[in-house]
Amino acid sequence: MKYYDDLRGFIDALDEMGDIMHVRREVDCDFEPSAITRRSYEIQSPAPLFHKVAGVAPGFRLFGAPASLSSLKDKPYARVAMSLGLAPESSGPDIIETLSAARHKPGIPPVRVESSAALCHQNILRGDDANLDRFPIPFAHDKDGGRYANTWGTLIVKTPDGKWVNWSIARVMKVDGKRMVGLMVPSQHIGQIWTEWVKLGQPMPYALVQGPAPAISCVSGIPIPAHADEADYIGTLAGAPVPVVKAVSIDLDVPATAELVIEGHVSIERDCQEGPYGEYGGYLGSGSSAQPTFHVETITHRDDPIWPMSITGRPTDESHTLWAMGLAADALTYLRDAGIPVKTTWIPEDSTVHWLLVVMPQNWREQLPGMSSEALAQRVGEVLFATDSMVFIPKVYVVDDDFDPTNLREVAWVLSTRVHPTGRRAVFDNQRVIRLPQCYDEAEYVAGKGPKVVFDTLQTQRHLHASFEQGYPEEVRRRVLANW
């Protein structure tokens, strides 16, 4: 196990494992890097590293698919695991347990270093020189409203009183060299903080960080409780404080080893159109909305910077690996805190964050005496649908632990044979609905309300599987394997 405190060490480690695809020929700065990255997701190839992008200075690079499924079939979650300092062979449930356990440990606050020691300050651009046109920012999809300057970077903001610092990922579209426009959802933490600045009538300072330590990108993309600092949580995962440096032009601290940092202020009005954008549900976008402008004032970067990108769409990309694991860890934490003895939780990648599996141990009835499976399903829904992160999840399945929830073939078998056609479900009407899940109708999106459901698939008596493992005597299985 090794914690990587910058993006380059992480890329080198993936390269040694054979999980980096070096693209050394020149690629355009329009669609080619994104198309290559998208195909790499869909065929589960090594992560593409683009060494030569047309129209930008030599040495500027792009890095695609930073936390998607690995090309190493025996280590499918290696990129996520290694980002968090875990062994590359870690399973999905191992990662979720780590993320959940860290929620109950004391945070380790970041430590500030001098500007001269900060790699992100090797180059400082101000005024007209601080221009996004210098950098390789491709279109993510051909129906998008513009080039997306942020798909895997960390946005850093804080409340006016300085008591809450938030590190998060949100999509941000380039408007021109000096302006961006970002999706600002009021219920999300960055939206809550922006609202505080709007009430004061003051533009919000922000830093957009590209290519920090991989754990920073990962934690920025998962839910942790409001008013908790992601930097402290990352320190817990790393076992050491995150080195930060004071930004050049605003009162924020930024990761010292980052590849690039954009500094500026966010307007107090929704004064620019953002979108459309092809999102994690797997469909190209078709609409835009008025969102606040991110004004670009200062840019700092390392020599020969690497700009990471996540090109969302059909499975499997970072939305379906890292973000899904973060949501599952959030669900696991809340369910266990509520006294429900959950073995693990899992969001299958191919469900595009529309299914959550709540896996119960064989002895759950002994741990919850007198509770029926129907009552358990009801309780699971009451706990989960009261949390902010479950706004993204329309369907929950409470399942036994007699199969591998990370194996989609086994998931399909279990859900096909154990979900009752009409009964054994707890339906929760008038739940909060946002437009990102793809399963609601327009009236429900407009109202912001719709149904959610918890399916009870728990067996009253566990049945043996008609499988090699459970369908034959042990001595027969041994003989078969010995002569295979």
Tab-separated table of C-alpha atoms in Angstrom:
chain	number	residue	atom	x	y	z
A	1	MET	CA	0.000	0.000	0.000
A	2	LYS	CA	1.298	3.445	-0.955
A	3	TYR	CA	-0.256	6.905	-0.842
A	4	TYR	CA	0.521	9.040	-3.903
A	5	ASP	CA	0.877	12.696	-2.965
A	6	ASP	CA	0.851	13.935	-6.558
A	7	LEU	CA	-0.687	12.921	-9.872
A	8	ARG	CA	2.625	12.109	-11.560
A	9	GLY	CA	3.652	9.466	-9.054
A	10	PHE	CA	0.236	7.853	-9.471
A	11	ILE	CA	0.552	7.822	-13.268
A	12	ASP	CA	4.059	6.321	-13.014
A	13	ALA	CA	2.704	3.550	-10.778
A	14	LEU	CA	-0.105	2.767	-13.215
A	15	ASP	CA	2.435	2.777	-16.044
A	16	GLU	CA	4.585	0.192	-14.263
A	17	MET	CA	1.491	-2.030	-14.022
A	18	GLY	CA	0.749	-1.641	-17.739
A	19	ASP	CA	-2.356	0.465	-17.157
A	20	ILE	CA	-1.303	3.598	-19.085
A	21	MET	CA	-1.758	3.996	-22.844
A	22	HIS	CA	0.736	6.587	-24.116
A	23	VAL	CA	-0.661	8.577	-27.056
A	24	ARG	CA	2.449	10.219	-28.477
A	25	ARG	CA	1.108	11.298	-31.873
A	26	GLU	CA	-0.469	14.748	-32.071
A	27	VAL	CA	-4.196	14.826	-31.344
A	28	ASP	CA	-6.563	17.714	-32.008
A	29	CYS	CA	-7.909	19.841	-29.162
A	30	ASP	CA	-11.540	19.443	-30.194
A	31	PHE	CA	-12.937	15.904	-29.915
A	32	GLU	CA	-10.113	13.414	-30.409
A	33	PRO	CA	-8.829	13.176	-26.802
A	34	SER	CA	-12.375	12.783	-25.490
A	35	ALA	CA	-13.308	10.198	-28.113
A	36	ILE	CA	-10.212	8.151	-27.295
A	37	THR	CA	-10.957	8.418	-23.568
A	38	ARG	CA	-14.594	7.442	-24.078
A	39	ARG	CA	-13.608	4.366	-26.076
A	40	SER	CA	-11.054	3.451	-23.403
A	41	TYR	CA	-13.906	3.327	-20.876
A	42	GLU	CA	-16.101	1.198	-23.086
A	43	ILE	CA	-13.445	-1.429	-23.893
A	44	GLN	CA	-11.703	-1.158	-20.481
A	45	SER	CA	-8.307	-0.265	-21.925
A	46	PRO	CA	-5.360	1.366	-20.135
A	47	ALA	CA	-5.867	5.046	-19.249
A	48	PRO	CA	-4.816	7.356	-22.109
A	49	LEU	CA	-2.060	9.917	-21.521
A	50	PHE	CA	-1.831	12.455	-24.365
A	51	HIS	CA	1.658	13.869	-24.824
A	52	LYS	CA	1.077	16.212	-27.770
A	53	VAL	CA	-2.072	18.285	-28.201
A	54	ALA	CA	-2.444	20.592	-31.209
A	55	GLY	CA	-2.598	24.318	-30.553
A	56	VAL	CA	-0.941	24.422	-27.129
A	57	ALA	CA	2.637	24.746	-25.937
A	58	PRO	CA	4.821	21.621	-26.107
A	59	GLY	CA	4.798	19.708	-22.835
A	60	PHE	CA	1.160	20.361	-21.933
A	61	ARG	CA	-0.598	17.004	-21.514
A	62	LEU	CA	-4.044	15.500	-21.017
A	63	PHE	CA	-4.841	12.454	-18.893
A	64	GLY	CA	-8.097	10.541	-19.404
A	65	ALA	CA	-10.025	7.977	-17.336
A	66	PRO	CA	-8.095	8.599	-14.070
A	67	ALA	CA	-10.395	6.527	-11.816
A	68	SER	CA	-12.294	4.229	-14.131
A	69	LEU	CA	-12.030	0.450	-14.236
A	70	SER	CA	-8.492	-0.812	-14.658
A	71	SER	CA	-7.442	-2.732	-17.757
A	72	LEU	CA	-6.038	-5.385	-15.389
A	73	LYS	CA	-8.835	-7.937	-15.171
A	74	ASP	CA	-7.706	-9.276	-11.788
A	75	LYS	CA	-7.533	-5.741	-10.332
A	76	PRO	CA	-10.619	-3.975	-11.744
A	77	TYR	CA	-10.712	-1.237	-9.082
A	78	ALA	CA	-6.955	-0.587	-8.991
A	79	ARG	CA	-7.172	3.054	-10.103
A	80	VAL	CA	-9.644	3.958	-7.363
A	81	ALA	CA	-7.875	1.875	-4.715
A	82	MET	CA	-4.424	3.276	-5.506
A	83	SER	CA	-5.833	6.815	-5.560
A	84	LEU	CA	-6.869	6.305	-1.940
A	85	GLY	CA	-3.619	4.662	-0.849
A	86	LEU	CA	-5.003	1.106	-0.908
A	87	ALA	CA	-3.536	-1.982	-2.525
A	88	PRO	CA	-4.373	-2.288	-6.250
A	89	GLU	CA	-6.072	-5.649	-5.726
A	90	SER	CA	-8.577	-4.159	-3.233
A	91	SER	CA	-12.190	-5.097	-3.920
A	92	GLY	CA	-15.036	-2.648	-4.275
A	93	PRO	CA	-16.439	-3.514	-0.822
A	94	ASP	CA	-12.920	-3.062	0.649
A	95	ILE	CA	-12.858	0.484	-0.727
A	96	ILE	CA	-16.341	1.241	0.588
A	97	GLU	CA	-15.404	-0.019	4.069
A	98	THR	CA	-12.343	2.243	4.057
A	99	LEU	CA	-14.345	5.304	3.015
A	100	SER	CA	-17.028	4.609	5.611
A	101	ALA	CA	-14.593	3.865	8.451
A	102	ALA	CA	-12.721	7.127	7.869
A	103	ARG	CA	-15.938	9.040	8.566
A	104	HIS	CA	-15.702	8.029	12.249
A	105	LYS	CA	-12.010	8.821	12.704
A	106	PRO	CA	-10.532	12.196	13.717
A	107	GLY	CA	-9.604	14.354	10.742
A	108	ILE	CA	-6.009	15.360	10.082
A	109	PRO	CA	-5.953	19.071	9.078
A	110	PRO	CA	-3.767	20.182	6.151
A	111	VAL	CA	-0.422	21.879	6.699
A	112	ARG	CA	0.576	25.065	4.886
A	113	VAL	CA	3.914	25.240	3.052
A	114	GLU	CA	5.734	28.245	1.624
A	115	SER	CA	5.046	29.311	-1.950
A	116	SER	CA	8.652	28.596	-2.913
A	117	ALA	CA	8.142	24.942	-1.940
A	118	ALA	CA	4.832	24.551	-3.794
A	119	LEU	CA	5.107	22.807	-7.159
A	120	CYS	CA	1.853	24.400	-8.315
A	121	HIS	CA	3.575	27.822	-8.152
A	122	GLN	CA	6.380	27.016	-10.588
A	123	ASN	CA	4.615	29.259	-13.121
A	124	ILE	CA	2.362	32.206	-12.166
A	125	LEU	CA	0.185	33.915	-14.786
A	126	ARG	CA	-1.641	37.173	-14.043
A	127	GLY	CA	-3.799	39.614	-15.954
A	128	ASP	CA	-4.102	38.956	-19.689
A	129	ASP	CA	-1.596	36.096	-19.400
A	130	ALA	CA	-4.030	34.189	-17.170
A	131	ASN	CA	-5.973	32.874	-20.143
A	132	LEU	CA	-7.626	29.486	-20.585
A	133	ASP	CA	-6.785	29.471	-24.284
A	134	ARG	CA	-3.265	28.421	-23.318
A	135	PHE	CA	-4.432	25.011	-22.145
A	136	PRO	CA	-5.717	21.841	-23.843
A	137	ILE	CA	-9.438	21.861	-23.038
A	138	PRO	CA	-11.332	19.621	-25.485
A	139	PHE	CA	-15.041	19.225	-26.094
A	140	ALA	CA	-16.228	16.236	-24.082
A	141	HIS	CA	-19.064	15.322	-26.493
A	142	ASP	CA	-20.134	16.783	-29.813
A	143	LYS	CA	-23.549	17.964	-28.516
A	144	ASP	CA	-22.127	19.783	-25.486
A	145	GLY	CA	-22.630	23.513	-25.078
A	146	GLY	CA	-18.894	24.193	-24.977
A	147	ARG	CA	-15.504	22.897	-23.902
A	148	TYR	CA	-15.668	21.683	-20.315
A	149	ALA	CA	-12.805	23.119	-18.292
A	150	ASN	CA	-13.731	20.983	-15.325
A	151	THR	CA	-14.708	17.346	-15.305
A	152	TRP	CA	-12.199	15.956	-12.756
A	153	GLY	CA	-10.811	19.050	-11.045
A	154	THR	CA	-11.470	20.174	-7.470
A	155	LEU	CA	-13.361	23.388	-6.791
A	156	ILE	CA	-12.344	25.031	-3.510
A	157	VAL	CA	-14.618	27.591	-1.845
A	158	LYS	CA	-15.378	28.649	1.712
A	159	THR	CA	-18.117	30.433	3.605
A	160	PRO	CA	-17.732	34.199	4.160
A	161	ASP	CA	-16.935	33.607	7.829
A	162	GLY	CA	-14.248	31.074	6.876
A	163	LYS	CA	-15.668	28.320	9.098
A	164	TRP	CA	-16.441	25.861	6.292
A	165	VAL	CA	-14.067	25.045	3.439
A	166	ASN	CA	-15.496	22.820	0.727
A	167	TRP	CA	-13.576	20.797	-1.885
A	168	SER	CA	-15.875	19.362	-4.547
A	169	ILE	CA	-16.213	18.373	-8.184
A	170	ALA	CA	-18.816	20.098	-10.342
A	171	ARG	CA	-18.924	20.512	-14.088
A	172	VAL	CA	-17.653	23.880	-15.355
A	173	MET	CA	-17.819	24.977	-19.008
A	174	LYS	CA	-15.338	27.303	-20.673
A	175	VAL	CA	-16.969	30.429	-22.145
A	176	ASP	CA	-13.809	32.129	-23.383
A	177	GLY	CA	-10.238	32.632	-22.212
A	178	LYS	CA	-11.274	34.664	-19.169
A	179	ARG	CA	-14.648	33.192	-18.236
A	180	MET	CA	-16.211	29.861	-17.278
A	181	VAL	CA	-19.735	28.975	-16.213
A	182	GLY	CA	-20.493	26.290	-13.642
A	183	LEU	CA	-23.496	24.229	-12.649
A	184	MET	CA	-24.490	25.581	-9.207
A	185	VAL	CA	-27.065	23.282	-7.568
A	186	PRO	CA	-28.546	24.962	-4.444
A	187	SER	CA	-28.755	21.703	-2.469
A	188	GLN	CA	-25.102	20.789	-3.049
A	189	HIS	CA	-22.458	22.088	-0.685
A	190	ILE	CA	-20.864	24.487	-3.169
A	191	GLY	CA	-24.329	25.846	-3.941
A	192	GLN	CA	-25.045	26.395	-0.251
A	193	ILE	CA	-21.804	28.339	0.159
A	194	TRP	CA	-22.391	30.406	-3.007
A	195	THR	CA	-25.835	31.343	-1.644
A	196	GLU	CA	-24.183	32.800	1.475
A	197	TRP	CA	-21.991	35.040	-0.689
A	198	VAL	CA	-24.994	36.076	-2.790
A	199	LYS	CA	-26.840	37.170	0.361
A	200	LEU	CA	-23.890	39.460	1.139
A	201	GLY	CA	-23.878	40.788	-2.419
A	202	GLN	CA	-20.222	39.772	-2.831
A	203	PRO	CA	-18.678	37.545	-5.545
A	204	MET	CA	-17.401	34.243	-4.157
A	205	PRO	CA	-13.646	33.546	-4.337
A	206	TYR	CA	-12.873	30.162	-5.878
A	207	ALA	CA	-9.915	28.022	-6.867
A	208	LEU	CA	-10.257	25.332	-9.530
A	209	VAL	CA	-7.502	22.764	-9.006
A	210	GLN	CA	-6.497	20.405	-11.803
A	211	GLY	CA	-4.387	17.334	-11.092
A	212	PRO	CA	-3.901	17.341	-7.308
A	213	ALA	CA	-3.025	14.173	-5.402
A	214	PRO	CA	-5.450	11.498	-6.674
A	215	ALA	CA	-7.110	11.110	-3.262
A	216	ILE	CA	-8.085	14.786	-3.398
A	217	SER	CA	-9.874	14.287	-6.703
A	218	CYS	CA	-11.603	11.170	-5.396
A	219	VAL	CA	-12.783	12.657	-2.104
A	220	SER	CA	-13.928	15.826	-3.919
A	221	GLY	CA	-16.266	13.604	-5.904
A	222	ILE	CA	-17.967	11.741	-3.049
A	223	PRO	CA	-20.424	12.815	-0.327
A	224	ILE	CA	-19.253	13.604	3.178
A	225	PRO	CA	-21.337	15.482	5.765
A	226	ALA	CA	-21.930	19.207	5.377
A	227	HIS	CA	-19.482	21.459	7.244
A	228	ALA	CA	-16.883	18.665	7.335
A	229	ASP	CA	-13.653	19.620	5.568
A	230	GLU	CA	-12.604	17.270	2.788
A	231	ALA	CA	-8.956	18.186	3.405
A	232	ASP	CA	-9.146	16.781	6.955
A	233	TYR	CA	-10.850	13.607	5.702
A	234	ILE	CA	-8.156	13.128	3.036
A	235	GLY	CA	-5.526	13.504	5.730
A	236	THR	CA	-7.196	10.656	7.617
A	237	LEU	CA	-7.100	8.427	4.528
A	238	ALA	CA	-3.472	9.359	3.822
A	239	GLY	CA	-2.364	9.137	7.440
A	240	ALA	CA	-0.647	12.516	7.048
A	241	PRO	CA	-1.718	16.135	6.491
A	242	VAL	CA	-2.286	17.390	2.952
A	243	PRO	CA	0.343	20.033	2.049
A	244	VAL	CA	-1.368	23.253	0.949
A	245	VAL	CA	-0.182	26.692	-0.093
A	246	LYS	CA	-1.909	30.062	0.041
A	247	ALA	CA	-3.380	30.963	-3.324
A	248	VAL	CA	-1.706	33.875	-5.114
A	249	SER	CA	-4.652	36.260	-5.450
A	250	ILE	CA	-7.443	35.064	-3.128
A	251	ASP	CA	-7.821	33.978	0.487
A	252	LEU	CA	-7.899	30.211	-0.063
A	253	ASP	CA	-5.398	27.404	0.480
A	254	VAL	CA	-4.818	25.033	-2.450
A	255	PRO	CA	-3.024	21.665	-2.749
A	256	ALA	CA	0.684	22.396	-3.112
A	257	THR	CA	1.458	19.514	-5.501
A	258	ALA	CA	-1.383	20.259	-7.945
A	259	GLU	CA	-0.685	20.447	-11.663
A	260	LEU	CA	-2.623	23.684	-12.208
A	261	VAL	CA	-4.755	26.147	-10.222
A	262	ILE	CA	-7.236	28.685	-11.600
A	263	GLU	CA	-8.118	31.517	-9.217
A	264	GLY	CA	-10.911	34.056	-9.419
A	265	HIS	CA	-14.395	35.043	-8.305
A	266	VAL	CA	-17.895	33.720	-9.044
A	267	SER	CA	-20.632	36.176	-9.989
A	268	ILE	CA	-23.585	36.688	-7.641
A	269	GLU	CA	-26.117	36.219	-10.449
A	270	ARG	CA	-26.973	33.387	-12.811
A	271	ASP	CA	-25.792	35.421	-15.757
A	272	CYS	CA	-24.496	32.882	-18.291
A	273	GLN	CA	-25.879	29.793	-20.049
A	274	GLU	CA	-24.345	26.426	-19.104
A	275	GLY	CA	-24.854	23.156	-20.977
A	276	PRO	CA	-25.948	20.913	-22.434
A	277	TYR	CA	-23.553	18.181	-21.316
A	278	GLY	CA	-23.514	14.390	-21.721
A	279	GLU	CA	-23.970	13.063	-18.198
A	280	TYR	CA	-23.382	9.851	-16.226
A	281	GLY	CA	-26.781	8.350	-17.075
A	282	GLY	CA	-25.370	7.623	-20.525
A	283	TYR	CA	-27.252	10.136	-22.679
A	284	LEU	CA	-26.176	13.296	-24.492
A	285	GLY	CA	-27.615	16.460	-22.989
A	286	SER	CA	-30.255	18.563	-24.719
A	287	GLY	CA	-30.790	21.682	-22.607
A	288	SER	CA	-29.003	24.537	-20.890
A	289	SER	CA	-29.672	26.739	-17.889
A	290	ALA	CA	-28.565	30.070	-16.475
A	291	GLN	CA	-25.677	29.643	-14.045
A	292	PRO	CA	-23.099	31.947	-12.407
A	293	THR	CA	-19.921	33.033	-14.200
A	294	PHE	CA	-16.481	31.995	-12.938
A	295	HIS	CA	-14.120	34.870	-13.773
A	296	VAL	CA	-10.491	33.857	-14.374
A	297	GLU	CA	-7.992	36.195	-12.695
A	298	THR	CA	-4.820	34.186	-11.945
A	299	ILE	CA	-3.484	30.814	-13.119
A	300	THR	CA	-0.562	28.931	-11.597
A	301	HIS	CA	0.850	25.644	-12.867
A	302	ARG	CA	3.698	23.182	-12.710
A	303	ASP	CA	6.173	22.858	-15.555
A	304	ASP	CA	4.652	20.726	-18.351
A	305	PRO	CA	1.283	20.432	-16.576
A	306	ILE	CA	-1.054	17.453	-16.874
A	307	TRP	CA	-4.775	18.217	-17.165
A	308	PRO	CA	-6.963	15.232	-16.104
A	309	MET	CA	-10.438	14.673	-17.529
A	310	SER	CA	-13.436	12.422	-17.020
A	311	ILE	CA	-15.655	11.980	-20.082
A	312	THR	CA	-18.989	10.903	-18.640
A	313	GLY	CA	-21.476	8.715	-20.487
A	314	ARG	CA	-22.412	5.058	-20.702
A	315	PRO	CA	-20.635	2.713	-18.283
A	316	THR	CA	-18.016	2.599	-17.108
A	317	ASP	CA	-16.408	5.911	-16.131
A	318	GLU	CA	-15.552	7.699	-12.879
A	319	SER	CA	-19.231	8.359	-12.165
A	320	HIS	CA	-19.884	4.626	-12.065
A	321	THR	CA	-16.774	3.678	-10.082
A	322	LEU	CA	-15.526	6.317	-7.652
A	323	TRP	CA	-18.695	8.393	-7.288
A	324	ALA	CA	-20.870	5.289	-6.990
A	325	MET	CA	-18.546	3.895	-4.301
A	326	GLY	CA	-18.755	7.184	-2.425
A	327	LEU	CA	-22.546	7.118	-2.511
A	328	ALA	CA	-22.539	3.481	-1.382
A	329	ALA	CA	-20.165	4.320	1.489
A	330	ASP	CA	-22.467	7.165	2.522
A	331	ALA	CA	-25.437	4.774	2.531
A	332	LEU	CA	-23.489	2.146	4.498
A	333	THR	CA	-22.511	4.715	7.126
A	334	TYR	CA	-26.054	6.004	7.665
A	335	LEU	CA	-27.602	2.519	7.753
A	336	ARG	CA	-25.112	1.203	10.314
A	337	ASP	CA	-25.450	4.362	12.402
A	338	ALA	CA	-29.206	3.663	12.431
A	339	GLY	CA	-28.577	0.201	13.892
A	340	ILE	CA	-29.154	-1.816	10.728
A	341	PRO	CA	-26.505	-4.598	10.550
A	342	VAL	CA	-25.605	-4.178	6.881
A	343	LYS	CA	-22.810	-6.366	5.534
A	344	THR	CA	-22.012	-4.048	2.627
A	345	THR	CA	-23.614	-1.759	0.083
A	346	TRP	CA	-22.919	-1.668	-3.624
A	347	ILE	CA	-23.952	0.278	-6.734
A	348	PRO	CA	-23.376	-1.885	-9.832
A	349	GLU	CA	-21.406	0.068	-12.421
A	350	ASP	CA	-23.782	-0.841	-15.224
A	351	SER	CA	-26.766	0.603	-13.347
A	352	THR	CA	-25.307	4.115	-13.913
A	353	VAL	CA	-25.960	5.009	-10.266
A	354	HIS	CA	-29.664	4.130	-10.501
A	355	TRP	CA	-29.539	0.983	-8.289
A	356	LEU	CA	-28.237	0.532	-4.760
A	357	LEU	CA	-27.837	-2.947	-3.282
A	358	VAL	CA	-28.084	-3.229	0.507
A	359	VAL	CA	-26.516	-6.589	1.379
A	360	MET	CA	-27.689	-8.221	4.622
A	361	PRO	CA	-25.789	-10.975	6.478
A	362	GLN	CA	-27.331	-14.409	6.944
A	363	ASN	CA	-28.030	-13.801	10.652
A	364	TRP	CA	-29.717	-10.416	10.270
A	365	ARG	CA	-32.966	-11.745	11.779
A	366	GLU	CA	-31.074	-12.709	14.942
A	367	GLN	CA	-29.612	-9.219	15.121
A	368	LEU	CA	-33.009	-7.598	14.542
A	369	PRO	CA	-35.408	-9.902	16.445
A	370	GLY	CA	-39.046	-9.514	15.556
A	371	MET	CA	-38.420	-7.503	12.394
A	372	SER	CA	-39.859	-8.836	9.144
A	373	SER	CA	-38.124	-8.351	5.808
A	374	GLU	CA	-40.950	-6.020	4.764
A	375	ALA	CA	-40.415	-3.868	7.849
A	376	LEU	CA	-36.661	-3.892	7.177
A	377	ALA	CA	-37.189	-2.627	3.628
A	378	GLN	CA	-39.396	0.162	4.990
A	379	ARG	CA	-36.770	1.122	7.560
A	380	VAL	CA	-33.972	1.098	4.974
A	381	GLY	CA	-35.949	3.532	2.830
A	382	GLU	CA	-36.737	5.798	5.773
A	383	VAL	CA	-33.039	6.085	6.605
A	384	LEU	CA	-31.667	6.424	3.095
A	385	PHE	CA	-34.190	8.740	1.485
A	386	ALA	CA	-33.727	11.244	4.300
A	387	THR	CA	-30.083	11.741	3.237
A	388	ASP	CA	-28.885	14.235	0.629
A	389	SER	CA	-26.812	11.793	-1.425
A	390	MET	CA	-29.703	9.401	-2.034
A	391	VAL	CA	-31.426	12.045	-4.164
A	392	PHE	CA	-29.550	10.353	-7.002
A	393	ILE	CA	-30.812	6.812	-6.258
A	394	PRO	CA	-34.369	5.894	-7.335
A	395	LYS	CA	-34.211	2.115	-6.689
A	396	VAL	CA	-32.846	0.210	-3.678
A	397	TYR	CA	-32.675	-3.595	-3.413
A	398	VAL	CA	-32.291	-5.290	-0.021
A	399	VAL	CA	-30.529	-8.581	-0.791
A	400	ASP	CA	-28.986	-11.621	0.889
A	401	ASP	CA	-25.225	-12.108	1.008
A	402	ASP	CA	-25.182	-15.439	-0.884
A	403	PHE	CA	-23.820	-13.913	-4.103
A	404	ASP	CA	-21.174	-11.441	-5.273
A	405	PRO	CA	-22.835	-8.006	-5.599
A	406	THR	CA	-19.912	-6.745	-7.715
A	407	ASN	CA	-20.543	-9.432	-10.354
A	408	LEU	CA	-23.227	-8.110	-12.695
A	409	ARG	CA	-24.100	-11.603	-13.964
A	410	GLU	CA	-24.889	-12.693	-10.408
A	411	VAL	CA	-26.766	-9.451	-9.707
A	412	ALA	CA	-28.979	-10.005	-12.759
A	413	TRP	CA	-29.671	-13.596	-11.652
A	414	VAL	CA	-30.602	-12.576	-8.107
A	415	LEU	CA	-32.833	-9.657	-9.085
A	416	SER	CA	-34.519	-11.648	-11.845
A	417	THR	CA	-35.393	-14.564	-9.570
A	418	ARG	CA	-36.093	-12.775	-6.257
A	419	VAL	CA	-37.937	-9.542	-7.096
A	420	HIS	CA	-41.661	-10.202	-6.838
A	421	PRO	CA	-43.590	-8.865	-9.867
A	422	THR	CA	-46.052	-6.793	-7.838
A	423	GLY	CA	-45.380	-7.062	-4.099
A	424	ARG	CA	-42.669	-7.062	-1.430
A	425	ARG	CA	-41.601	-3.492	-1.935
A	426	ALA	CA	-41.763	-0.271	0.046
A	427	VAL	CA	-42.766	2.684	-2.127
A	428	PHE	CA	-41.901	6.202	-0.993
A	429	ASP	CA	-43.936	8.826	-2.845
A	430	ASN	CA	-43.152	12.524	-3.212
A	431	GLN	CA	-39.421	12.138	-2.716
A	432	ARG	CA	-36.999	14.818	-3.890
A	433	VAL	CA	-36.183	14.410	-7.582
A	434	ILE	CA	-33.529	16.152	-9.677
A	435	ARG	CA	-32.917	15.900	-13.411
A	436	LEU	CA	-29.770	13.784	-13.345
A	437	PRO	CA	-31.447	10.361	-12.810
A	438	GLN	CA	-32.985	9.379	-16.125
A	439	CYS	CA	-36.065	7.409	-15.064
A	440	TYR	CA	-38.628	10.126	-14.279
A	441	ASP	CA	-41.062	11.984	-16.519
A	442	GLU	CA	-41.042	15.704	-17.255
A	443	ALA	CA	-43.872	16.524	-14.847
A	444	GLU	CA	-41.905	14.935	-11.991
A	445	TYR	CA	-38.758	16.871	-12.907
A	446	VAL	CA	-40.704	20.131	-12.975
A	447	ALA	CA	-42.355	19.371	-9.631
A	448	GLY	CA	-39.090	18.137	-8.132
A	449	LYS	CA	-41.003	15.232	-6.603
A	450	GLY	CA	-41.386	11.585	-7.539
A	451	PRO	CA	-41.482	8.031	-6.177
A	452	LYS	CA	-38.611	5.916	-4.931
A	453	VAL	CA	-38.728	2.260	-4.039
A	454	VAL	CA	-37.010	-0.327	-1.842
A	455	PHE	CA	-37.387	-3.905	-3.110
A	456	ASP	CA	-37.417	-6.678	-0.506
A	457	THR	CA	-35.663	-9.673	-2.128
A	458	LEU	CA	-34.684	-11.406	1.124
A	459	GLN	CA	-35.324	-15.152	1.248
A	460	THR	CA	-37.294	-16.558	4.172
A	461	GLN	CA	-35.271	-19.760	3.760
A	462	ARG	CA	-32.066	-19.668	1.791
A	463	HIS	CA	-32.017	-22.000	-1.186
A	464	LEU	CA	-28.909	-23.829	-2.347
A	465	HIS	CA	-27.657	-22.771	-5.752
A	466	ALA	CA	-27.644	-25.160	-8.694
A	467	SER	CA	-23.974	-24.347	-9.188
A	468	PHE	CA	-20.607	-26.084	-9.250
A	469	GLU	CA	-19.874	-24.819	-5.759
A	470	GLN	CA	-23.135	-25.851	-4.092
A	471	GLY	CA	-24.536	-28.591	-6.331
A	472	TYR	CA	-21.953	-31.380	-5.903
A	473	PRO	CA	-20.134	-33.220	-3.096
A	474	GLU	CA	-16.829	-31.712	-2.031
A	475	GLU	CA	-14.806	-34.781	-3.095
A	476	VAL	CA	-16.299	-34.566	-6.592
A	477	ARG	CA	-15.412	-30.882	-6.853
A	478	ARG	CA	-11.838	-31.580	-5.737
A	479	ARG	CA	-11.444	-34.358	-8.307
A	480	VAL	CA	-12.867	-32.192	-11.096
A	481	LEU	CA	-10.547	-29.303	-10.275
A	482	ALA	CA	-7.497	-31.516	-9.943
A	483	ASN	CA	-8.104	-32.905	-13.434
A	484	TRP	CA	-9.379	-29.720	-15.110
